[in-house]
PDB file of C-alpha atoms in Angstrom:
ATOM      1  CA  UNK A1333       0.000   0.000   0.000  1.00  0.00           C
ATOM      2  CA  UNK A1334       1.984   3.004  -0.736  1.00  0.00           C
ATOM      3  CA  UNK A1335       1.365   6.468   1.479  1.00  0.00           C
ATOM      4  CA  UNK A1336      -1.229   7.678  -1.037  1.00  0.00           C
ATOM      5  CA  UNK A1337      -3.811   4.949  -0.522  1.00  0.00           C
ATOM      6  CA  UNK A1338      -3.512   4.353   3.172  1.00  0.00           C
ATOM      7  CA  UNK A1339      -5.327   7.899   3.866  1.00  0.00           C
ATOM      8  CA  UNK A1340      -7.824   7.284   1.570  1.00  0.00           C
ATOM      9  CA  UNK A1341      -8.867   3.904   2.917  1.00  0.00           C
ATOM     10  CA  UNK A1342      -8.934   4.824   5.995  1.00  0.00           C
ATOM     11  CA  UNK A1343     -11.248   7.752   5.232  1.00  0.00           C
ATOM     12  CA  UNK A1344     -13.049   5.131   3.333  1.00  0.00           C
ATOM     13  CA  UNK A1345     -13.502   2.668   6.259  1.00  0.00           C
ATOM     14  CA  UNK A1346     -14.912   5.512   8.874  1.00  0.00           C
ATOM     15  CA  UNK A1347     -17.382   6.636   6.090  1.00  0.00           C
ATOM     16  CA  UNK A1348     -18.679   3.344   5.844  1.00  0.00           C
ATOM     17  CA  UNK A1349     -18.475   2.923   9.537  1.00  0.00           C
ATOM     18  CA  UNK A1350     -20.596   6.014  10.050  1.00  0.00           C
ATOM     19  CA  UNK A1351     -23.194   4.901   7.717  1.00  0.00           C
ATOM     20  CA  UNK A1352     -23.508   1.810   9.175  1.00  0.00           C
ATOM     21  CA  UNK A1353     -23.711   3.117  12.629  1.00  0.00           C
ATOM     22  CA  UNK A1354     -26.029   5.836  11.716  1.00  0.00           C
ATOM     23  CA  UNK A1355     -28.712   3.278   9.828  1.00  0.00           C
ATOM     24  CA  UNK A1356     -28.254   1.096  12.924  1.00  0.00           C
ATOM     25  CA  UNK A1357     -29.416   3.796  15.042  1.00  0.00           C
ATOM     26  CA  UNK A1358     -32.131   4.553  12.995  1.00  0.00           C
ATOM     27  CA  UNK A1359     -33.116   0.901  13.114  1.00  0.00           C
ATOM     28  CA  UNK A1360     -33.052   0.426  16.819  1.00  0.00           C
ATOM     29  CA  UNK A1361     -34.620   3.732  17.559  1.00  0.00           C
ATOM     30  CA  UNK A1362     -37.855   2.957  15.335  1.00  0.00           C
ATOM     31  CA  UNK A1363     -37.843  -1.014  16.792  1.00  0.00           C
ATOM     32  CA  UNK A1364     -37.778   1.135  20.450  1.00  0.00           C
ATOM     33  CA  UNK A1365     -40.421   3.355  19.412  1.00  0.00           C
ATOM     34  CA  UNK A1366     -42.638   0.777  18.437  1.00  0.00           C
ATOM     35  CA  UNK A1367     -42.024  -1.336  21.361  1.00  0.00           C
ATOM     36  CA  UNK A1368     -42.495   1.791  24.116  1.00  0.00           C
ATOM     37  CA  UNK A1369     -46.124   2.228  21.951  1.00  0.00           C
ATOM     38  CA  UNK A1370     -46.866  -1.532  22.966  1.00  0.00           C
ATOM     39  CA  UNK A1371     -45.808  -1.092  26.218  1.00  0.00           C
ATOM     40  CA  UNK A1372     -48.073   2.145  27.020  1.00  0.00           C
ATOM     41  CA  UNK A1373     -50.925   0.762  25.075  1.00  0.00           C
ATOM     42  CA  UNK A1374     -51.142  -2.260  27.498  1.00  0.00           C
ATOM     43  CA  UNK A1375     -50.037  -0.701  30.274  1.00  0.00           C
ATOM     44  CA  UNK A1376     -53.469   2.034  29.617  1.00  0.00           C
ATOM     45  CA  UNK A1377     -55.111  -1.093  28.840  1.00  0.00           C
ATOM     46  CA  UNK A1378     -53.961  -2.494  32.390  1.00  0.00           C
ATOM     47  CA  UNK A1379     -55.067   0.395  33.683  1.00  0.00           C
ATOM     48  CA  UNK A1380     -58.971   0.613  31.797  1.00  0.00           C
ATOM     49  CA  UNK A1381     -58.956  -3.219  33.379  1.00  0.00           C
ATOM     50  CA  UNK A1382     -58.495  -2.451  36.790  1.00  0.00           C
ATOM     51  CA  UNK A1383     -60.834   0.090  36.776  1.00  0.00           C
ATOM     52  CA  UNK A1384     -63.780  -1.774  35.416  1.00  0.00           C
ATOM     53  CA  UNK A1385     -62.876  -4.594  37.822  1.00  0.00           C
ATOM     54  CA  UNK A1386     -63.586  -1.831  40.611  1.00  0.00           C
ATOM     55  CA  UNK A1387     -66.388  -1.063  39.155  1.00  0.00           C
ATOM     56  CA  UNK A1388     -67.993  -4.430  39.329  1.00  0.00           C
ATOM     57  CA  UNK A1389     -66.398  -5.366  42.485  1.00  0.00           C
ATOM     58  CA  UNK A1390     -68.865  -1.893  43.797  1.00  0.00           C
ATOM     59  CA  UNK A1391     -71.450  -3.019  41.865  1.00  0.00           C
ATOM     60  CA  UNK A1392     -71.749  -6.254  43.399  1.00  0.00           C
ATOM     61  CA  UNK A1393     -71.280  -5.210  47.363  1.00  0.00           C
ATOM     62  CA  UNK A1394     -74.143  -2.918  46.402  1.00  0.00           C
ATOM     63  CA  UNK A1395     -75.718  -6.137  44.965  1.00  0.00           C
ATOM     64  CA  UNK A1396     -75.032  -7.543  48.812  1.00  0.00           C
ATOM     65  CA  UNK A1397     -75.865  -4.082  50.409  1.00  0.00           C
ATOM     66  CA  UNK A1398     -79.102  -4.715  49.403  1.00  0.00           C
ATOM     67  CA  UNK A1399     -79.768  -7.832  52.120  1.00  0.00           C
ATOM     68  CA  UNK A1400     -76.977  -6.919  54.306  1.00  0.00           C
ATOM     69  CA  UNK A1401     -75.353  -4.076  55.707  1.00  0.00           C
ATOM     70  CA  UNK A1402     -72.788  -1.933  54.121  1.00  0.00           C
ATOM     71  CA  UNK A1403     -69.516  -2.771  56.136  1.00  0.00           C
ATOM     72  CA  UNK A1404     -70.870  -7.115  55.734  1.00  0.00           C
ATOM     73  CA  UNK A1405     -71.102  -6.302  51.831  1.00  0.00           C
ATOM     74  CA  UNK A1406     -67.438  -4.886  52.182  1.00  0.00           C
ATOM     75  CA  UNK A1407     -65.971  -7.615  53.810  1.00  0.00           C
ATOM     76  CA  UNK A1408     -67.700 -10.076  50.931  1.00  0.00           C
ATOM     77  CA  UNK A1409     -66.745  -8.734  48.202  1.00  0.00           C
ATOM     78  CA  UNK A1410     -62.942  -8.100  49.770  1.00  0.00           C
ATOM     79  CA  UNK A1411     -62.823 -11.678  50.809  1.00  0.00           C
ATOM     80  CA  UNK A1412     -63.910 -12.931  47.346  1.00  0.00           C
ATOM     81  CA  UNK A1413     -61.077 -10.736  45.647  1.00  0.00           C
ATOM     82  CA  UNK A1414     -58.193 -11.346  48.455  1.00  0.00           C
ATOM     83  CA  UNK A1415     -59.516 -15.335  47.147  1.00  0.00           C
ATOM     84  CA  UNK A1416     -59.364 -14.403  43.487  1.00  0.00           C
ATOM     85  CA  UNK A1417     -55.580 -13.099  44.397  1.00  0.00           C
ATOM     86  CA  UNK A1418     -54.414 -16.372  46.187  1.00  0.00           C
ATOM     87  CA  UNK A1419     -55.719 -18.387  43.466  1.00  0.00           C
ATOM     88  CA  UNK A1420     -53.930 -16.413  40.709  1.00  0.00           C
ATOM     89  CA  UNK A1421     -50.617 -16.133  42.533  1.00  0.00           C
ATOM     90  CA  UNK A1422     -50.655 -19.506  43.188  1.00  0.00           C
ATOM     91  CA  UNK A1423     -51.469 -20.323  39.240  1.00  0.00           C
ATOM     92  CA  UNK A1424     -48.641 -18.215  38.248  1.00  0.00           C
ATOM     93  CA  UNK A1425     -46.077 -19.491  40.587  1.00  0.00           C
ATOM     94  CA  UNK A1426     -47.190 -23.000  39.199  1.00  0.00           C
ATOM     95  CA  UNK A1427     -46.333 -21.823  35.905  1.00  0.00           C
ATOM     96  CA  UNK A1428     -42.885 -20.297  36.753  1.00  0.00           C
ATOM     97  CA  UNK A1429     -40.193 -20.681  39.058  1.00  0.00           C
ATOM     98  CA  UNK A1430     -40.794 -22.928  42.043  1.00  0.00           C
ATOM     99  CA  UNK A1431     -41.351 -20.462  45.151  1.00  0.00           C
ATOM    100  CA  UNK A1432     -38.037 -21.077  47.889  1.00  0.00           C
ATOM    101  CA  UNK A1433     -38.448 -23.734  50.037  1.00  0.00           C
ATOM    102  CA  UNK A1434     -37.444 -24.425  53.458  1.00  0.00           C
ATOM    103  CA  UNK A1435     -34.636 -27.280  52.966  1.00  0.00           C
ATOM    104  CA  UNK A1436     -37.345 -30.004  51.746  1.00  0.00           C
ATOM    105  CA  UNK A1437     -36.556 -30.981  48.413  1.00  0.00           C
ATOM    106  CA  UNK A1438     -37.731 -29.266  45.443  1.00  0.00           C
ATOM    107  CA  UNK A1439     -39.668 -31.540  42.082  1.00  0.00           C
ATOM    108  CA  UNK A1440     -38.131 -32.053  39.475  1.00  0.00           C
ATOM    109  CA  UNK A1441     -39.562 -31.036  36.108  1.00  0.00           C
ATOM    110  CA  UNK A1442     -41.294 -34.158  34.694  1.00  0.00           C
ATOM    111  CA  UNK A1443     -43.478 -34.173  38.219  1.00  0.00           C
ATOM    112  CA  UNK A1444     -47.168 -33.268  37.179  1.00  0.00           C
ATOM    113  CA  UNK A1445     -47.675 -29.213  37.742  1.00  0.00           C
ATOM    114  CA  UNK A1446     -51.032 -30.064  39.592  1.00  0.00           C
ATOM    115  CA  UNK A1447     -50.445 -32.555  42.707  1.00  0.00           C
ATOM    116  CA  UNK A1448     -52.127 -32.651  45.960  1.00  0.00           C
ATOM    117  CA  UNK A1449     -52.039 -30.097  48.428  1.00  0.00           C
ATOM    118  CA  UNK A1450     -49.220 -30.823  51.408  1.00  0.00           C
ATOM    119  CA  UNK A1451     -50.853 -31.862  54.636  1.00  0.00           C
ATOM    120  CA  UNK A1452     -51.375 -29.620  57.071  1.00  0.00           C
ATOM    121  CA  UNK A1453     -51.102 -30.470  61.147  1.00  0.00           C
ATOM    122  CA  UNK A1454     -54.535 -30.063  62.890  1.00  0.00           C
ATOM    123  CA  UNK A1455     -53.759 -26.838  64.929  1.00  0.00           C
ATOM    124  CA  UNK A1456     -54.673 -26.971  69.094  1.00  0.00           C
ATOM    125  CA  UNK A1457     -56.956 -24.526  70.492  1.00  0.00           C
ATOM    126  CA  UNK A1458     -55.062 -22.284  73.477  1.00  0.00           C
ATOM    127  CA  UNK A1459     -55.301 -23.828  77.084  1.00  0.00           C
ATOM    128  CA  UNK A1460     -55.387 -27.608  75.974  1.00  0.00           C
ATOM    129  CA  UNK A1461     -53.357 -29.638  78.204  1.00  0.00           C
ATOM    130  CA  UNK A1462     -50.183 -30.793  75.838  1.00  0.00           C
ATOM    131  CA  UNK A1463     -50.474 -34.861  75.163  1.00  0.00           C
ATOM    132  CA  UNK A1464     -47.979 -37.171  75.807  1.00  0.00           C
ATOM    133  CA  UNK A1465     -46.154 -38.703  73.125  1.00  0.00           C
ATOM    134  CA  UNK A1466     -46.866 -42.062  73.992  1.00  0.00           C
ATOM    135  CA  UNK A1467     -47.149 -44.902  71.547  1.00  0.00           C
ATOM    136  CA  UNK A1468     -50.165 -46.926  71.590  1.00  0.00           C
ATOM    137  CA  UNK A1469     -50.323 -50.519  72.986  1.00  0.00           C
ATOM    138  CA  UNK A1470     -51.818 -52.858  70.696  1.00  0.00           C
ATOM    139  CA  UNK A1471     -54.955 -54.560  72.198  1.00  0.00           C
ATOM    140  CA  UNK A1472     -54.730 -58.101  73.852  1.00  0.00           C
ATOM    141  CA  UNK A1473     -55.368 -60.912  71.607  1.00  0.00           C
ATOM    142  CA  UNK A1474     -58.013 -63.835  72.896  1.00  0.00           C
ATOM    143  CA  UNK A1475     -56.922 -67.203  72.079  1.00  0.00           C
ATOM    144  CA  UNK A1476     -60.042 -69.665  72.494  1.00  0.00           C
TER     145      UNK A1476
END
């Protein structure tokens, strides 16, 4: 390359270089715009939703208000939604990433997503004398 041509390419190369990073830009910034117009449409739509939900979550304690009293109608209608809540947090976290547990071992992911419940101990009213932890003694068998 002789001392004539090495200027010139390397004029040549950070035209093309500019070019390339200026339609690049261009590129990304209209993929971003599109994607921030998604994003604010569902987020107004997310918005519209929870309204109308509060809407007919008022429109049926009034429903109630009618037979009960206010505060009872309240309580309802709170009850049903704090309900509604568990059952979809526990339907996502089904779906996704098992929650943290406390040192028992986790499933794997070829065990069925819907399985039983875990059992629960019965819980003892306060002021119930504590049980020993006896064994039982089998009865005595009659030999005839």
């Amino acid at each position: 390359m002789t001392a004539l041509e090495k200027p010139l390419t390397d004029e040549l190369v950070r035209t093309i270089r500019a070019e390339l990073r200026e339609e690049l830009r261009d590129a990304l910034r209209e993929a971003t715009r599109k994607q921030r117009r998604r994003a604010t449409l569902y987020g107004a739509a997310g918005a519209a939703a929870l309204y109308a939900g509060a809407a007919a979550a008022l429109a049926v304690g009034l429903v109630i208000d009618l037979g009960l009293p206010g505060w009872a109608a309240a309580l309802i209608v709170a009850g049903v939604l704090g309900i509604g809540a568990a059952l979809l947090r526990g339907a996502a976290r089904s779906g996704g990433v098992p929650a943290p547990s406390s040192g028992e071992p986790t499933a794997t992911a070829t065990a069925p997503a819907a399985t039983a419940p875990p059992v629960t101990p019965p819980t003892v009213p306060p002021g119930t004398p504590p049980v020993p932890d006896v064994a039982p003694t089998p009865a005595p068998s009659r030999k005839r």
